[in-house]
Coordinates of C-alpha atoms and ligand atoms in Angstrom, one line a residue:
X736 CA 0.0 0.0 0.0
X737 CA 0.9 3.6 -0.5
X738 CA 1.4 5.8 2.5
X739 CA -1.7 8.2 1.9
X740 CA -3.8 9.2 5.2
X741 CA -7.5 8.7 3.7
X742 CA -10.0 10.5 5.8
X743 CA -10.9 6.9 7.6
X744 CA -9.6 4.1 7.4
X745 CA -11.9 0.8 8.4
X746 CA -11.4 -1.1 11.9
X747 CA -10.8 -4.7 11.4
X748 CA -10.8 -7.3 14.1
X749 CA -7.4 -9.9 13.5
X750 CA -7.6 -11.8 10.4
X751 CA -7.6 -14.6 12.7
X752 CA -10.8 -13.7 14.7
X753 CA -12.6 -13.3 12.2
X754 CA -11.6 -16.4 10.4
X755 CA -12.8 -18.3 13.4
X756 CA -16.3 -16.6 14.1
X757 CA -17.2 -17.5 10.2
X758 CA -15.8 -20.7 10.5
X759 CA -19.3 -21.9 11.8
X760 CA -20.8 -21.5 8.6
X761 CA -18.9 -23.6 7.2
X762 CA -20.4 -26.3 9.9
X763 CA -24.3 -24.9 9.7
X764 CA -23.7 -24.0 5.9
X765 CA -26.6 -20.8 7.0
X766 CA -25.5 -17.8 5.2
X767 CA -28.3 -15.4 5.7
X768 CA -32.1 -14.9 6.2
X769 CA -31.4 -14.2 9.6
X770 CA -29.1 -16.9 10.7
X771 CA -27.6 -17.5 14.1
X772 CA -24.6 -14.6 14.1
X773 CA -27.1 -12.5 13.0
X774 CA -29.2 -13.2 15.5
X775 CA -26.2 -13.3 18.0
X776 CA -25.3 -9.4 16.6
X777 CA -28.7 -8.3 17.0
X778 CA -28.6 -9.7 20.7
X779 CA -25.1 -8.2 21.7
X780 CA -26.4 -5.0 20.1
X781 CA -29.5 -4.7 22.2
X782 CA -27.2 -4.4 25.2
X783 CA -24.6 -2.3 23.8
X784 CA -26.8 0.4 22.5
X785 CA -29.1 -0.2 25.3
X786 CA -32.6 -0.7 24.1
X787 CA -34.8 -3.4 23.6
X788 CA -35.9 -3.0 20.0
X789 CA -33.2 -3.7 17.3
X790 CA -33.5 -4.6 13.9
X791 CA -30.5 -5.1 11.5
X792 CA -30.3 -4.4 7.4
X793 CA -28.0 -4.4 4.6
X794 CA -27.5 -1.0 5.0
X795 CA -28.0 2.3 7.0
X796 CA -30.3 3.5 4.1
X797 CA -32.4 0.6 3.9
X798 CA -33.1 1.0 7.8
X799 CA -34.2 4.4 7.2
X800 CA -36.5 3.7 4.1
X801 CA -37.7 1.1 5.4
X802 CA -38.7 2.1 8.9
X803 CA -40.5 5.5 7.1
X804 CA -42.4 2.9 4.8
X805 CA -43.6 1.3 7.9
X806 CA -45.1 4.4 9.4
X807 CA -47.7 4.9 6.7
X808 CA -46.7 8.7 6.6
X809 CA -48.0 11.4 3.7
X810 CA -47.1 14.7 2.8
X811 CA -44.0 16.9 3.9
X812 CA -41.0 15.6 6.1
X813 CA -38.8 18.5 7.6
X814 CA -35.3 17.5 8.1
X815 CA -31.7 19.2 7.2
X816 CA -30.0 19.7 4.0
X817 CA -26.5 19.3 5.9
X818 CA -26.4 15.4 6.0
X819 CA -25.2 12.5 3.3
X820 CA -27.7 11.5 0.2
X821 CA -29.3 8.9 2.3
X822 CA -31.3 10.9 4.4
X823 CA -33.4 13.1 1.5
X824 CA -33.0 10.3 -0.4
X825 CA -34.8 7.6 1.9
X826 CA -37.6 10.5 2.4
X827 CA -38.0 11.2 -1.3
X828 CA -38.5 7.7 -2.1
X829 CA -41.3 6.9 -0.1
X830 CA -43.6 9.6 -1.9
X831 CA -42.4 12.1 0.8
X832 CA -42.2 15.6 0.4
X833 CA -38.5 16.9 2.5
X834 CA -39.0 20.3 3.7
X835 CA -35.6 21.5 4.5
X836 CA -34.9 23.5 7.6
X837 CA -31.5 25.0 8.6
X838 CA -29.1 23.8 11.0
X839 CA -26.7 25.4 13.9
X840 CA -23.8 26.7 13.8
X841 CA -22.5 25.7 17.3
X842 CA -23.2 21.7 16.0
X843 CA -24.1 21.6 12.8
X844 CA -27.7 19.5 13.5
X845 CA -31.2 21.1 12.6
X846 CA -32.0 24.2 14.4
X847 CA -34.9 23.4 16.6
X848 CA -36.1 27.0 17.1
X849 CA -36.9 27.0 13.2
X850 CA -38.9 23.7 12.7
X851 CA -42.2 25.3 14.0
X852 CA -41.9 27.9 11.6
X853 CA -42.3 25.2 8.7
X854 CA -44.7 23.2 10.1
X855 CA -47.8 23.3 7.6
X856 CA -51.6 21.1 7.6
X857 CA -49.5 18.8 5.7
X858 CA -46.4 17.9 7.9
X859 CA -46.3 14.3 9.0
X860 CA -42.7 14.2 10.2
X861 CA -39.0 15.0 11.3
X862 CA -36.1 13.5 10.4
X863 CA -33.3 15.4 12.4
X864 CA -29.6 13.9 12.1
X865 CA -27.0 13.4 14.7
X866 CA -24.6 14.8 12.0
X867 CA -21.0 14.0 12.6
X868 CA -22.3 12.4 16.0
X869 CA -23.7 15.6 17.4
X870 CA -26.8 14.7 19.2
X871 CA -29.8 16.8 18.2
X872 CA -31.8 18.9 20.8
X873 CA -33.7 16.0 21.0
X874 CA -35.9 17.0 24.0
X875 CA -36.9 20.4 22.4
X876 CA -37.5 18.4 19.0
X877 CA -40.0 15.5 20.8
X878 CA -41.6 18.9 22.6
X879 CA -42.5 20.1 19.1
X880 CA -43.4 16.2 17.9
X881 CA -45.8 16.0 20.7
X882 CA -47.4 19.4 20.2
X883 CA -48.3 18.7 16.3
X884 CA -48.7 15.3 16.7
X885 CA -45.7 14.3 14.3
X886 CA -43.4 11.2 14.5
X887 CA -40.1 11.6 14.9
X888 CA -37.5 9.3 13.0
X889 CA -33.5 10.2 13.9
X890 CA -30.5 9.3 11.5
X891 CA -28.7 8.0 13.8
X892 CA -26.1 7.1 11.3
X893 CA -23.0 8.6 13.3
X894 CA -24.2 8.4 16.5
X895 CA -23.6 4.7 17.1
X896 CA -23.1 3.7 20.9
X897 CA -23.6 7.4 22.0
X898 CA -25.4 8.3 24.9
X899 CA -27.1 11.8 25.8
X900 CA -27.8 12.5 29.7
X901 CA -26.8 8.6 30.3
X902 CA -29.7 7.3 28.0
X903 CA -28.1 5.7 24.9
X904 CA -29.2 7.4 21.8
X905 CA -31.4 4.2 20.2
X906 CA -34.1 5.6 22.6
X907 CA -34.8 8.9 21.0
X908 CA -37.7 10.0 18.8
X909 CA -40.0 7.5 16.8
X910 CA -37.2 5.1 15.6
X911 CA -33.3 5.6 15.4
X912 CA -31.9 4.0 12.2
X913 CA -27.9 3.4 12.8
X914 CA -25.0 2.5 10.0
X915 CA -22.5 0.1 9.9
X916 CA -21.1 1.2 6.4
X917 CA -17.2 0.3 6.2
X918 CA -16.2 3.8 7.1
X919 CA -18.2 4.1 9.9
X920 CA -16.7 4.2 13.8
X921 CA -18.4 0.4 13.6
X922 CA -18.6 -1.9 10.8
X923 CA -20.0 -4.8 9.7
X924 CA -18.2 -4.5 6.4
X925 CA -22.0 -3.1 5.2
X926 CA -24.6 -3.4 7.9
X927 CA -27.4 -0.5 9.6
X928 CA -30.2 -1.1 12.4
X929 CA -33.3 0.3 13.1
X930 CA -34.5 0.6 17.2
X931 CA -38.4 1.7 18.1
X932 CA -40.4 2.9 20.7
X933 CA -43.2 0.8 19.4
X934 CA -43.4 -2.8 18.9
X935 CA -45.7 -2.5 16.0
X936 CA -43.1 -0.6 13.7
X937 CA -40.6 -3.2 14.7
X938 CA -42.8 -6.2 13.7
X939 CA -43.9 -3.8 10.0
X940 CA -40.4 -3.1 9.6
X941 CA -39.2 -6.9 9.6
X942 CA -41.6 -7.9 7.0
X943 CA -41.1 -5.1 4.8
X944 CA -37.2 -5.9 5.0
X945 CA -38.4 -9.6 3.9
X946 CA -40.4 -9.0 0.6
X947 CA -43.0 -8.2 3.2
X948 CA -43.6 -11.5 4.8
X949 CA -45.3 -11.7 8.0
X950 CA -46.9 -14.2 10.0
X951 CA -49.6 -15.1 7.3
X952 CA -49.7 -13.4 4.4
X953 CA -47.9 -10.7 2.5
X954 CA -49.3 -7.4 3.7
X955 CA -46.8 -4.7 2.4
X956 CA -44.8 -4.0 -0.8
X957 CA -41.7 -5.2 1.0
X958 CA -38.0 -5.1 -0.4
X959 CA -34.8 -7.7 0.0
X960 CA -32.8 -5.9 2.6
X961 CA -31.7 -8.7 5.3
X962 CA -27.9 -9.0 6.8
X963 CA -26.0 -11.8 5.8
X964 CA -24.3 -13.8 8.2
X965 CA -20.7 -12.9 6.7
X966 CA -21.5 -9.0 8.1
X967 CA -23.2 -9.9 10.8
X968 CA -20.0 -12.2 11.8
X969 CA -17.8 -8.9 10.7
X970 CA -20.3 -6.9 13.4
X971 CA -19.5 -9.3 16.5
X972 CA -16.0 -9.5 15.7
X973 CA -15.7 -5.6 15.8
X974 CA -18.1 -5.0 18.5
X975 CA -15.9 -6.7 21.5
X976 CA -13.1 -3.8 20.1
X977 CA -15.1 -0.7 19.6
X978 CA -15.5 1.0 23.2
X979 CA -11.4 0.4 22.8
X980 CA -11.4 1.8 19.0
X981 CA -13.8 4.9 20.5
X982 CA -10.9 5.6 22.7
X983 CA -8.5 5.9 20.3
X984 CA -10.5 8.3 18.6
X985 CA -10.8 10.0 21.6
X986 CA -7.2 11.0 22.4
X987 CA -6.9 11.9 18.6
X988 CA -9.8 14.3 18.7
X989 CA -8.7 16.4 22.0
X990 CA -5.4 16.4 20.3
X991 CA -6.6 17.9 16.8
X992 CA -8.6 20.0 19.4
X993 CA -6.1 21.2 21.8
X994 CA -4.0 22.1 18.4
X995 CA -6.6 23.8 16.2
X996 CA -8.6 25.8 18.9
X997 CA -8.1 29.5 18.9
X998 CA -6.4 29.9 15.2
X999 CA -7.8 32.5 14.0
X1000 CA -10.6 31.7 11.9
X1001 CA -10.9 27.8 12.9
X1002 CA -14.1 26.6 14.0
X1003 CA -15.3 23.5 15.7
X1004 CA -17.2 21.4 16.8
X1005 CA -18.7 22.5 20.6
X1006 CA -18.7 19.2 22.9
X1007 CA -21.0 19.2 25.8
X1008 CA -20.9 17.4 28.7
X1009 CA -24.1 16.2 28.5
X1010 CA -23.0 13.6 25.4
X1011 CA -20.5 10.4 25.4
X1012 CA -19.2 10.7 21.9
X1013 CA -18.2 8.0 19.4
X1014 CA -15.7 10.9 17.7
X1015 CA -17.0 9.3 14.7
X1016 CA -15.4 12.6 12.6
X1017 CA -13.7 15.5 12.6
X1018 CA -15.1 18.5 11.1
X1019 CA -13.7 21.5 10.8
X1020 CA -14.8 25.1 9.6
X1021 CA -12.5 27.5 7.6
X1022 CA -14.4 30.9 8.3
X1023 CA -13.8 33.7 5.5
X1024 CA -11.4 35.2 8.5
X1025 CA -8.4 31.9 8.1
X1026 CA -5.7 32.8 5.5
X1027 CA -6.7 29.7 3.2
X1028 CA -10.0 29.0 1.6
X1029 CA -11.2 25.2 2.3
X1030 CA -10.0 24.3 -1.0
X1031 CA -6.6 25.6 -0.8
X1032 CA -6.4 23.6 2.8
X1033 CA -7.5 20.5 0.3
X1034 CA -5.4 21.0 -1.8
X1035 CA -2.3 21.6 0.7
X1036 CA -3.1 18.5 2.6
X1037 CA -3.2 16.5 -0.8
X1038 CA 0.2 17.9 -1.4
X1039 CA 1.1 15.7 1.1
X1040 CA -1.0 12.6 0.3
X1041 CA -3.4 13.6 3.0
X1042 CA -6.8 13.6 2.2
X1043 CA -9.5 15.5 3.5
X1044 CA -13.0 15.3 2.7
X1045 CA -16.0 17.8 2.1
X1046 CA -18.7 16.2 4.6
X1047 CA -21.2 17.3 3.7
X1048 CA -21.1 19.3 0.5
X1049 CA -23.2 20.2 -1.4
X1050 CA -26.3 20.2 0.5
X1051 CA -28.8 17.8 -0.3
X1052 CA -31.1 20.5 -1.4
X1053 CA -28.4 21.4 -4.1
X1054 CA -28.5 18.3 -5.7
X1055 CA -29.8 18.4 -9.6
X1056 CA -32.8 15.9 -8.1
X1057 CA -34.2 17.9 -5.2
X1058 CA -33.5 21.8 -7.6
X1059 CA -37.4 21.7 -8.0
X1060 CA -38.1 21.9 -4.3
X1061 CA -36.4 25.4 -4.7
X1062 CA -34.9 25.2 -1.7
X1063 CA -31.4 26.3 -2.1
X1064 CA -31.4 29.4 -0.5
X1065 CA -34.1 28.8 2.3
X1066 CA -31.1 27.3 4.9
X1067 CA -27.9 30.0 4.7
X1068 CA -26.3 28.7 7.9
X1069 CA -26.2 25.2 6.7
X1070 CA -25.2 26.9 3.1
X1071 CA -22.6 28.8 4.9
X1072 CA -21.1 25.6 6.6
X1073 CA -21.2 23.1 3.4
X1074 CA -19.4 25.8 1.6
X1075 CA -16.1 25.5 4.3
X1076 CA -16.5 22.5 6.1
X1077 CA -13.9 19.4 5.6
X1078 CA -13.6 16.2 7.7
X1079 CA -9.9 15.5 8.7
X1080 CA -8.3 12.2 8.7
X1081 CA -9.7 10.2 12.0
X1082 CA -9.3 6.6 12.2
X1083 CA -8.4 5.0 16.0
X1084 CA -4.8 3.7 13.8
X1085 CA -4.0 7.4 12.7
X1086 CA -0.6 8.1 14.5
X1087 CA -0.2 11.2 16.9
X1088 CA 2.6 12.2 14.6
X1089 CA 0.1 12.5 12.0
X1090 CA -2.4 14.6 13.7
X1091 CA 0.6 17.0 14.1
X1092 CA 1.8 16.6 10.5
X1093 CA -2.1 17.9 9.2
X1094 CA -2.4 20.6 12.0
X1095 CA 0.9 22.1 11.2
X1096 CA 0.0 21.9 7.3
X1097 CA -3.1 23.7 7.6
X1098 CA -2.0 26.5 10.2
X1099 CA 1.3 27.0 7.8
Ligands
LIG1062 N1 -27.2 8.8 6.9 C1 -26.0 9.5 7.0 C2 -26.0 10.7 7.7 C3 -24.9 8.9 6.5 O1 -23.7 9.6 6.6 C4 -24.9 7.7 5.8 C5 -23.7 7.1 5.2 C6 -26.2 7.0 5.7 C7 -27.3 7.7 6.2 C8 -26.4 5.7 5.0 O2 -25.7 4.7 5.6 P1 -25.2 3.4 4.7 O3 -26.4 3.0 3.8 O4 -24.0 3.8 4.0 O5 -24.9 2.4 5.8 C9 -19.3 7.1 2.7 C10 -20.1 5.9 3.0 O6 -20.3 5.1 1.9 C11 -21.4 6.2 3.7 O7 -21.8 5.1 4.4 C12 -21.4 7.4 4.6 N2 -22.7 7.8 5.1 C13 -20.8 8.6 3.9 C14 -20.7 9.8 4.8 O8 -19.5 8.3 3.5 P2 -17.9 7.9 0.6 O9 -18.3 8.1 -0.7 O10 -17.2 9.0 1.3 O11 -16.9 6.6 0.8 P3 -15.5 6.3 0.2 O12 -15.6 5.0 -0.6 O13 -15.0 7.5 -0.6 O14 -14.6 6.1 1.4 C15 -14.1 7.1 2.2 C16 -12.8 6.7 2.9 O15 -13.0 5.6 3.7 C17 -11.8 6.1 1.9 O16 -11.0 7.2 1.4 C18 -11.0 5.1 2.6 C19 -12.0 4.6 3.7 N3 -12.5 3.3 3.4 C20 -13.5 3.2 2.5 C21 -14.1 2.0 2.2 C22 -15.2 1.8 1.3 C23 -12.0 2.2 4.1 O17 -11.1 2.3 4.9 N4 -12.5 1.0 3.8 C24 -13.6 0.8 2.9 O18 -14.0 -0.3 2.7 O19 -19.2 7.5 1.4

């Protein structure tokens, strides 16, 4: 391999470990349709992310469709530009209308104090992100939920493990949908997981994830979107290493931190001490004030075979899809932000030395 520094780099259990958790398919020769590791992984997972409803998919995105399929909603979603594809993406494709609402500048996650202002007869929903593992304002967001009678569904794709006021995210909102994508602070290779505060959604959300196969009959237009036992394996292995992985992280963060803070025209993320991060990435902002544009810091980190990346830009509302919505200019904070934001390198293997390396090139 070359010696670049991507922006992540995936954690991997020993080659060994690994090789002996699959090793019992070879004996039960079950590969998927929820075998026994996935079974085992949705188990462990209860306990780690502490809540009693857990369902796993392929993906991070299929949770997410899936579990807005199953609550039968119609009509206009508001959520935040400032997030990956998935999110607008799993909104759009259930017939949903996203509404987009601007985020803060402290956090980067919707702005709660502007949802009501976009609430209209035909709002069914939220869909707030814990963006770069930022928990949302989630009481002041359920407040508004409750008030307009609207469900609440939180892309909890980098929040995994976290835990706000000592209550681990999975328990927030409506349903919490969680990714295991490769580059995520937890893998199962590919992998995401749905948790509920209602039973029902659960038991909708497993048949929709199986063609829509229930107890009897076929009762929704379901989809293919079960893990396979070759993940799930991946997810077990990783999970016994990631509160180790997360501390890694950790150390890295405060240093970037404790190097970057107070440079002129640097801004971070705030951490409170209200939330146990994951440190699942590292954003930065370069205000018009710093002495390099974003893309110059891009391009003076690539220099040196380091690469950065633009998480999250554009916004989802730029994209040529969502241009009829007319929404570009309706969320200037979040604009502002995807416009100088970049994710530093932040893997729990990423040396000290290199942490140094990047800070010193970008304040140079
Ligand atoms: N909601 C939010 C807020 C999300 O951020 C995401 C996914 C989702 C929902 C949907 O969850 P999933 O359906 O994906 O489970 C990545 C990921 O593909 C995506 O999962 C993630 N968010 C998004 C933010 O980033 P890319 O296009 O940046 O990935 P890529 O291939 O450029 O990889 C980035 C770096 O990661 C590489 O430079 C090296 C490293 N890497 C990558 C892969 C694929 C590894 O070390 N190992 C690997 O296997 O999208």
């Amino acid at each position: 391999m070359d010696n670049k520094i991507l922006v992540t780099q995936s954690s991997m259990p020993d080659y060994q470990e690994y090789v002996d958790e699959i090793k019992k398919m070879w004996d039960s020769k079950w590969l998927t349709n929820m075998g026994p590791i996935h079974n085992e992984f949705e188990a462990k997972l209860k306990e780690y992310l502490c809540t009693d409803s857990i369902d796993l998919f392929t993906n991070g995105h299929m949770a997410l469709e899936i579990s807005l399929q199953a609550l039968d909603l119609k009509g206009e979603v508001i959520t935040t530009p400032f997030t990956f594809a998935s999110t607008t993406h799993a909104i759009a494709k259930n017939g949903l209308k996203p509404v987009f609402c601007d985020i803060k500048y402290s956090d980067f996650t919707i702005d709660e104090a502007k949802i009501e202002a976009l609430i209209t007869e035909n709002t069914c929903a939220i869909v707030p992100v814990h963006v770069y593992g930022n928990v949302c304002n989630v009481e002041a967001i359920q407040k508004i939920a409750d008030k307009y009678n609207l469900k609440v569904i939180y892309d909890a794709a980098h929040a995994f493990g976290e835990k706000y006021k000592g209550v681990g995210v999975a328990n927030f909102g409506d349903v919490s949908c969680f990714s295991f994508h490769a580059t995520k602070v937890f893998n199962s290779i590919e992998g995401g997981a749905a948790s509920y505060r209602c039973e029902d959604i659960g038991t909708k959300v497993r048949a929709i994830r199986n063609f829509g196969i229930g107890q009897s009959m076929v009762a929704h237009v379901g989809t293919n979107a079960k893990m396979n036992e070759f993940c799930a394996a991946m997810g077990v292995c990783n999970l016994r290493h990631v509160d180790s992985e997360i501390q890694k992280r950790k150390l890295l963060v405060e240093q970037y931190v404790a190097q970057l803070s107070g440079v002129e025209g640097i801004k971070l993320s705030e951490y409170t001490a209200d939330t146990a991060y994951n440190y699942s990435y590292m954003p930065v902002v370069f205000e018009d004030s710093f002495h390099k544009s974003c893309t110059q810091v891009i391009e003076d980190l690539a220099q040196n075979n380091i690469f950065a990346r633009r998480y999250f830009y554009p916004l989802t509302s730029e994209f040529e899809c969502y241009k009829q919505l007319n929404a570009i200019n309706s969320t200037p904070v979040a604009s502002y932000v995807a416009h100088r934001v970049l994710c530093l390198p932040l893997y729990a293997d990423l040396s000290s030395q290199d942490v140094t390396k990047i800070t010193d090139i970008i304040k140079r």
